[in-house]
Amino acid sequence: MKLRPQLLFDLLIIIFFLVFVYEAIDWRLQARLYPWAVGIPMLALSVVHMIWELKGKKKPSSQPSAAPVDFQFTRGTDPALARRRAINIFSWIFGLFAGIWLLGFKITIPAFVFLYLKVQSGERWGLSLLLTGAAWFLFWGLFDWLLHLPFPEGQLFVWLGL
Amino acid sequence: MIDAFVSGFWQVLAWPAFGYLLIGIAVGFFVGLLPGLGGLATLALMLPFSYTIKQPVEAFCFLLGMLAVTGTTGDITSILFGIPGEGSSAALILDGYPMSKRGEAGRALGAAITSSVFGAMVGALSLALSIPIMRPLVLLFGSPELFIIAIMGVTFIGTLAGASLLKGLLAGGVGLMLAAIGVDPQTGSLRYTFGSLYLWDRLDIIPVVVGLFAIPEIVDLAVRGTSISEVPKTKLVGVIEGVKDTFRHFWLTVRCSLIGVYFGVLPVLGANVAQWIAYAHGVQGVKDAGKGAVEGVLGPGAANNSTRGGDLIPTVAFGIPGSGSMALLLGALLIVGLNPGPEMLKQHLDVTFAMVWVLIIANLIVAGLCFLILNQLAALTFIRGSLLIPFLLFFVFIGSFTANNSLADLIATLIFGVAGYFMVLYGWPRPPLILGLILGKIAENYLWISTAAYGSKWLLFPSVIILIIITIVIVAYPTIKERRGRARYERPDDAI
């Protein structure tokens, strides 16, 4: 038996189908028909897949069709460095969401662009300010002024009653 | 009929109709480029303007001209940045973006634009030619067959999972299950909402697509620390090669265009589904599929444009819109005083043919425009990733927000962004999940209608059995092919 990190992901898939099938138990037939028609066979397949993975069944790497027809992460970067950089960019992504939630789009978008360019990318002041201005103009001109998208105020302002 | 065909052409080129067409193309060009902001949303925003346009042809030059080009420019964003410009352009990421990364953005764009124009022509001609014969085409399948076709679509795309067919099927299954979230259409009861008001209205496709596809690509760009293109900057080359590719794979482009037309004609299915089916068909048997195969660009590029022509067929002929955008166009038909149905095919045949011409002319103009500024567009892939990333994330979040103007869409994008990252990391294909999510709602409706009308007898309908057999063959074929290949691999002496 070979324990690999992706087994956790496989386990999550089983739990996903299990929860979706279990939730439907008390529903009327009309509501339950589709989730069970799809979910039960998929639950069985996910268990079969997990067993295969546990047994370590893998295709010979010489076969060209081994990778899925989908985007593949670039190889060649040191795995530890790649992991650190991935965590770093995810922190920025989650930070952007937190900023939008707390301060709203209008403040967060230019602030984020400037901070990313200056702090993360280490760009010069002039370029950082120029691109921040461009981002703000694009945001305000297209999405606010022209399309009138209803951007919500930041939660922080709601809490502070501003 | 010929008179109406010629009259339609001159009506489109007459002033001010042609001016409206140019405005529509300009709006559609930018809407297509911007991720998330789709043709449907923009059509809804622009529909009120059709009240002020008195002539039907002028109104359609504006609205249909705008809608016709969003698919083409949406393909450009998918290829250059790995972010779907339109929901119907997501499939182009799979091979178009890898081509950009290895410095072949010009070839990918040339192929996408040419196949798009080609697809639009096929779609428009199908609309023109099929007017007398469309009724039996639409009524060919009932709900049991349409349910099996939906499952077949997910299965078909699931077979592209590479090493593990099961991963592809399971990813499709996850999409099909996610489609069940929200208010149940039959009983009105809440399913899988877990107390969240946002989930009552089902998962919107835009935040899911943007999260699943764009975030892993942005993470990869940050990890690499380079520009999108991994090769040094050179003058954009290969555009002509991309154009030639379309003609080199002429029959593939024709077949994928016809797939688009057919999925456009079928109710509810449309460009979002057709692109994946065309992609799967295009890369079947192609060794470097998913790593920058031009066939993976040509297939969806042609299909997502030809769908427009197919979409218009039931809308114009029967007043049955096959998609959300066609429902809005149907509204525009009524606003300008036209009634879809026999009237459109008799008294207003020239207007119907004018629509055909709008599809053709709009796509020719936008293709010319794209070729003129391709160098500038492709140069974006040589900009340092550290400069691009904040702008890409800005568009990811704005694009998700525009789906429903809700912050909850951003949370969905984040969740599916993380899920997409791990799916790529562990070799799970993402396209089946998206197709499952798109087809799930349709599949459930057809399953329930079939069961309510026929009980379980529909499973024994000859047409259903044939479709099930085709589905099984689709699933079994790669396994049989692989076993044969493995036997040959293990016994090289026998092969000699």
Short mmCIF file of N, CA and C in Angstrom, two decimals, chain B residues 386-461:
data_model
loop_
_atom_site.label_atom_id
_atom_site.label_comp_id
_atom_site.label_asym_id
_atom_site.label_seq_id
_atom_site.Cartn_x
_atom_site.Cartn_y
_atom_site.Cartn_z
N SER B 386 5.09 39.50 -13.17
CA SER B 386 4.93 40.31 -11.96
C SER B 386 4.13 41.59 -12.23
N LEU B 387 4.14 42.05 -13.49
CA LEU B 387 3.34 43.23 -13.84
C LEU B 387 1.91 42.83 -14.22
N LEU B 388 1.79 41.65 -14.80
CA LEU B 388 0.47 41.21 -15.29
C LEU B 388 -0.44 40.69 -14.18
N ILE B 389 0.17 40.01 -13.20
CA ILE B 389 -0.63 39.30 -12.19
C ILE B 389 -1.66 40.20 -11.48
N PRO B 390 -1.29 41.40 -11.00
CA PRO B 390 -2.33 42.20 -10.33
C PRO B 390 -3.49 42.55 -11.25
N PHE B 391 -3.21 42.76 -12.54
CA PHE B 391 -4.29 43.08 -13.48
C PHE B 391 -5.15 41.85 -13.77
N LEU B 392 -4.49 40.68 -13.87
CA LEU B 392 -5.24 39.45 -14.12
C LEU B 392 -6.17 39.15 -12.94
N LEU B 393 -5.64 39.35 -11.71
CA LEU B 393 -6.48 39.10 -10.53
C LEU B 393 -7.62 40.11 -10.45
N PHE B 394 -7.35 41.34 -10.83
CA PHE B 394 -8.37 42.38 -10.89
C PHE B 394 -9.51 41.92 -11.81
N PHE B 395 -9.16 41.40 -13.00
CA PHE B 395 -10.19 40.95 -13.94
C PHE B 395 -10.88 39.68 -13.46
N VAL B 396 -10.15 38.81 -12.78
CA VAL B 396 -10.76 37.59 -12.24
C VAL B 396 -11.87 37.96 -11.26
N PHE B 397 -11.56 38.88 -10.34
CA PHE B 397 -12.54 39.22 -9.30
C PHE B 397 -13.69 40.05 -9.87
N ILE B 398 -13.37 40.99 -10.76
CA ILE B 398 -14.44 41.79 -11.37
C ILE B 398 -15.32 40.89 -12.24
N GLY B 399 -14.66 40.01 -13.01
CA GLY B 399 -15.40 39.09 -13.89
C GLY B 399 -16.36 38.22 -13.10
N SER B 400 -15.91 37.70 -11.96
CA SER B 400 -16.79 36.87 -11.13
C SER B 400 -17.92 37.70 -10.56
N PHE B 401 -17.60 38.90 -10.12
CA PHE B 401 -18.61 39.75 -9.49
C PHE B 401 -19.72 40.10 -10.48
N THR B 402 -19.36 40.32 -11.75
CA THR B 402 -20.38 40.74 -12.73
C THR B 402 -21.41 39.65 -13.02
N ALA B 403 -21.12 38.40 -12.63
CA ALA B 403 -22.08 37.32 -12.91
C ALA B 403 -23.42 37.60 -12.23
N ASN B 404 -23.38 37.95 -10.94
CA ASN B 404 -24.62 38.20 -10.20
C ASN B 404 -24.54 39.46 -9.33
N ASN B 405 -23.47 40.23 -9.49
CA ASN B 405 -23.23 41.40 -8.63
C ASN B 405 -23.27 41.01 -7.15
N SER B 406 -22.63 39.89 -6.85
CA SER B 406 -22.66 39.39 -5.47
C SER B 406 -21.25 39.02 -5.03
N LEU B 407 -20.94 39.38 -3.77
CA LEU B 407 -19.63 39.01 -3.22
C LEU B 407 -19.51 37.50 -3.02
N ALA B 408 -20.67 36.85 -2.89
CA ALA B 408 -20.64 35.39 -2.71
C ALA B 408 -20.02 34.71 -3.94
N ASP B 409 -20.16 35.35 -5.10
CA ASP B 409 -19.53 34.80 -6.31
C ASP B 409 -18.01 34.78 -6.17
N LEU B 410 -17.48 35.76 -5.45
CA LEU B 410 -16.02 35.80 -5.24
C LEU B 410 -15.58 34.63 -4.35
N ILE B 411 -16.43 34.31 -3.37
CA ILE B 411 -16.11 33.17 -2.50
C ILE B 411 -16.13 31.89 -3.34
N ALA B 412 -17.14 31.77 -4.21
CA ALA B 412 -17.21 30.59 -5.09
C ALA B 412 -15.96 30.52 -5.97
N THR B 413 -15.51 31.66 -6.47
CA THR B 413 -14.31 31.69 -7.31
C THR B 413 -13.10 31.21 -6.52
N LEU B 414 -12.99 31.68 -5.27
CA LEU B 414 -11.85 31.26 -4.43
C LEU B 414 -11.88 29.76 -4.18
N ILE B 415 -13.07 29.26 -3.82
CA ILE B 415 -13.19 27.82 -3.51
C ILE B 415 -12.81 27.00 -4.76
N PHE B 416 -13.36 27.38 -5.91
CA PHE B 416 -13.07 26.61 -7.11
C PHE B 416 -11.66 26.88 -7.63
N GLY B 417 -11.09 28.02 -7.26
CA GLY B 417 -9.70 28.29 -7.60
C GLY B 417 -8.78 27.32 -6.86
N VAL B 418 -9.04 27.14 -5.56
CA VAL B 418 -8.23 26.20 -4.77
C VAL B 418 -8.45 24.77 -5.28
N ALA B 419 -9.73 24.45 -5.53
CA ALA B 419 -10.04 23.10 -6.04
C ALA B 419 -9.34 22.87 -7.39
N GLY B 420 -9.38 23.89 -8.25
CA GLY B 420 -8.73 23.78 -9.57
C GLY B 420 -7.24 23.58 -9.44
N TYR B 421 -6.63 24.26 -8.46
CA TYR B 421 -5.18 24.12 -8.23
C TYR B 421 -4.84 22.67 -7.89
N PHE B 422 -5.61 22.10 -6.95
CA PHE B 422 -5.31 20.73 -6.56
C PHE B 422 -5.67 19.73 -7.66
N MET B 423 -6.71 20.06 -8.43
CA MET B 423 -7.05 19.16 -9.55
C MET B 423 -5.89 19.10 -10.55
N VAL B 424 -5.33 20.25 -10.87
CA VAL B 424 -4.19 20.27 -11.81
C VAL B 424 -3.00 19.56 -11.18
N LEU B 425 -2.76 19.85 -9.89
CA LEU B 425 -1.60 19.27 -9.19
C LEU B 425 -1.66 17.74 -9.19
N TYR B 426 -2.88 17.20 -8.98
CA TYR B 426 -3.00 15.75 -8.86
C TYR B 426 -3.53 15.07 -10.13
N GLY B 427 -3.53 15.80 -11.24
CA GLY B 427 -3.87 15.18 -12.53
C GLY B 427 -5.34 14.89 -12.74
N TRP B 428 -6.22 15.69 -12.11
CA TRP B 428 -7.66 15.53 -12.35
C TRP B 428 -8.05 16.52 -13.45
N PRO B 429 -8.71 16.07 -14.51
CA PRO B 429 -9.09 17.01 -15.58
C PRO B 429 -10.25 17.90 -15.14
N ARG B 430 -10.17 19.18 -15.50
CA ARG B 430 -11.22 20.13 -15.09
C ARG B 430 -12.38 20.23 -16.08
N PRO B 431 -12.15 20.04 -17.40
CA PRO B 431 -13.28 20.20 -18.33
C PRO B 431 -14.51 19.33 -18.03
N PRO B 432 -14.35 18.05 -17.61
CA PRO B 432 -15.58 17.28 -17.34
C PRO B 432 -16.42 17.90 -16.22
N LEU B 433 -15.75 18.49 -15.23
CA LEU B 433 -16.50 19.11 -14.12
C LEU B 433 -17.37 20.26 -14.63
N ILE B 434 -16.77 21.08 -15.49
CA ILE B 434 -17.52 22.23 -16.02
C ILE B 434 -18.68 21.75 -16.89
N LEU B 435 -18.40 20.77 -17.76
CA LEU B 435 -19.46 20.28 -18.63
C LEU B 435 -20.58 19.63 -17.81
N GLY B 436 -20.19 18.91 -16.76
CA GLY B 436 -21.19 18.31 -15.86
C GLY B 436 -22.07 19.37 -15.22
N LEU B 437 -21.44 20.45 -14.79
CA LEU B 437 -22.18 21.55 -14.15
C LEU B 437 -23.14 22.20 -15.14
N ILE B 438 -22.68 22.37 -16.39
CA ILE B 438 -23.53 23.00 -17.41
C ILE B 438 -24.71 22.07 -17.76
N LEU B 439 -24.38 20.79 -17.95
CA LEU B 439 -25.40 19.86 -18.43
C LEU B 439 -26.29 19.30 -17.33
N GLY B 440 -25.86 19.43 -16.07
CA GLY B 440 -26.59 18.82 -14.96
C GLY B 440 -28.04 19.24 -14.88
N LYS B 441 -28.27 20.54 -14.98
CA LYS B 441 -29.63 21.06 -14.86
C LYS B 441 -30.52 20.51 -15.99
N ILE B 442 -29.96 20.51 -17.19
CA ILE B 442 -30.70 20.02 -18.35
C ILE B 442 -30.96 18.52 -18.19
N ALA B 443 -29.91 17.80 -17.78
CA ALA B 443 -30.02 16.35 -17.63
C ALA B 443 -31.12 16.01 -16.62
N GLU B 444 -31.15 16.75 -15.51
CA GLU B 444 -32.16 16.46 -14.48
C GLU B 444 -33.56 16.70 -15.02
N ASN B 445 -33.75 17.79 -15.73
CA ASN B 445 -35.08 18.08 -16.29
C ASN B 445 -35.53 16.96 -17.22
N TYR B 446 -34.63 16.55 -18.12
CA TYR B 446 -35.00 15.51 -19.08
C TYR B 446 -35.21 14.16 -18.39
N LEU B 447 -34.41 13.89 -17.35
CA LEU B 447 -34.57 12.63 -16.62
C LEU B 447 -35.96 12.58 -15.98
N TRP B 448 -36.34 13.71 -15.35
CA TRP B 448 -37.63 13.71 -14.67
C TRP B 448 -38.79 13.65 -15.66
N ILE B 449 -38.70 14.40 -16.75
CA ILE B 449 -39.78 14.38 -17.76
C ILE B 449 -39.92 12.96 -18.33
N SER B 450 -38.78 12.32 -18.61
CA SER B 450 -38.81 10.96 -19.17
C SER B 450 -39.45 10.00 -18.19
N THR B 451 -39.05 10.10 -16.91
CA THR B 451 -39.56 9.17 -15.90
C THR B 451 -41.05 9.43 -15.64
N ALA B 452 -41.43 10.69 -15.58
CA ALA B 452 -42.84 11.02 -15.32
C ALA B 452 -43.72 10.57 -16.49
N ALA B 453 -43.21 10.67 -17.70
CA ALA B 453 -44.03 10.34 -18.88
C ALA B 453 -44.04 8.84 -19.19
N TYR B 454 -42.91 8.19 -19.00
CA TYR B 454 -42.81 6.78 -19.44
C TYR B 454 -42.45 5.80 -18.32
N GLY B 455 -42.31 6.23 -17.08
CA GLY B 455 -41.82 5.35 -16.02
C GLY B 455 -40.39 4.95 -16.33
N SER B 456 -40.11 3.65 -16.22
CA SER B 456 -38.75 3.21 -16.55
C SER B 456 -38.67 2.64 -17.98
N LYS B 457 -39.83 2.67 -18.68
CA LYS B 457 -39.88 2.07 -20.03
C LYS B 457 -38.96 2.80 -21.02
N TRP B 458 -38.71 4.08 -20.75
CA TRP B 458 -37.90 4.84 -21.70
C TRP B 458 -36.49 4.27 -21.85
N LEU B 459 -36.06 3.54 -20.82
CA LEU B 459 -34.72 2.94 -20.89
C LEU B 459 -34.63 1.88 -21.99
N LEU B 460 -35.81 1.36 -22.41
CA LEU B 460 -35.81 0.32 -23.44
C LEU B 460 -36.15 0.86 -24.83
N PHE B 461 -36.30 2.18 -24.96
CA PHE B 461 -36.53 2.77 -26.29
C PHE B 461 -35.32 2.44 -27.18
#
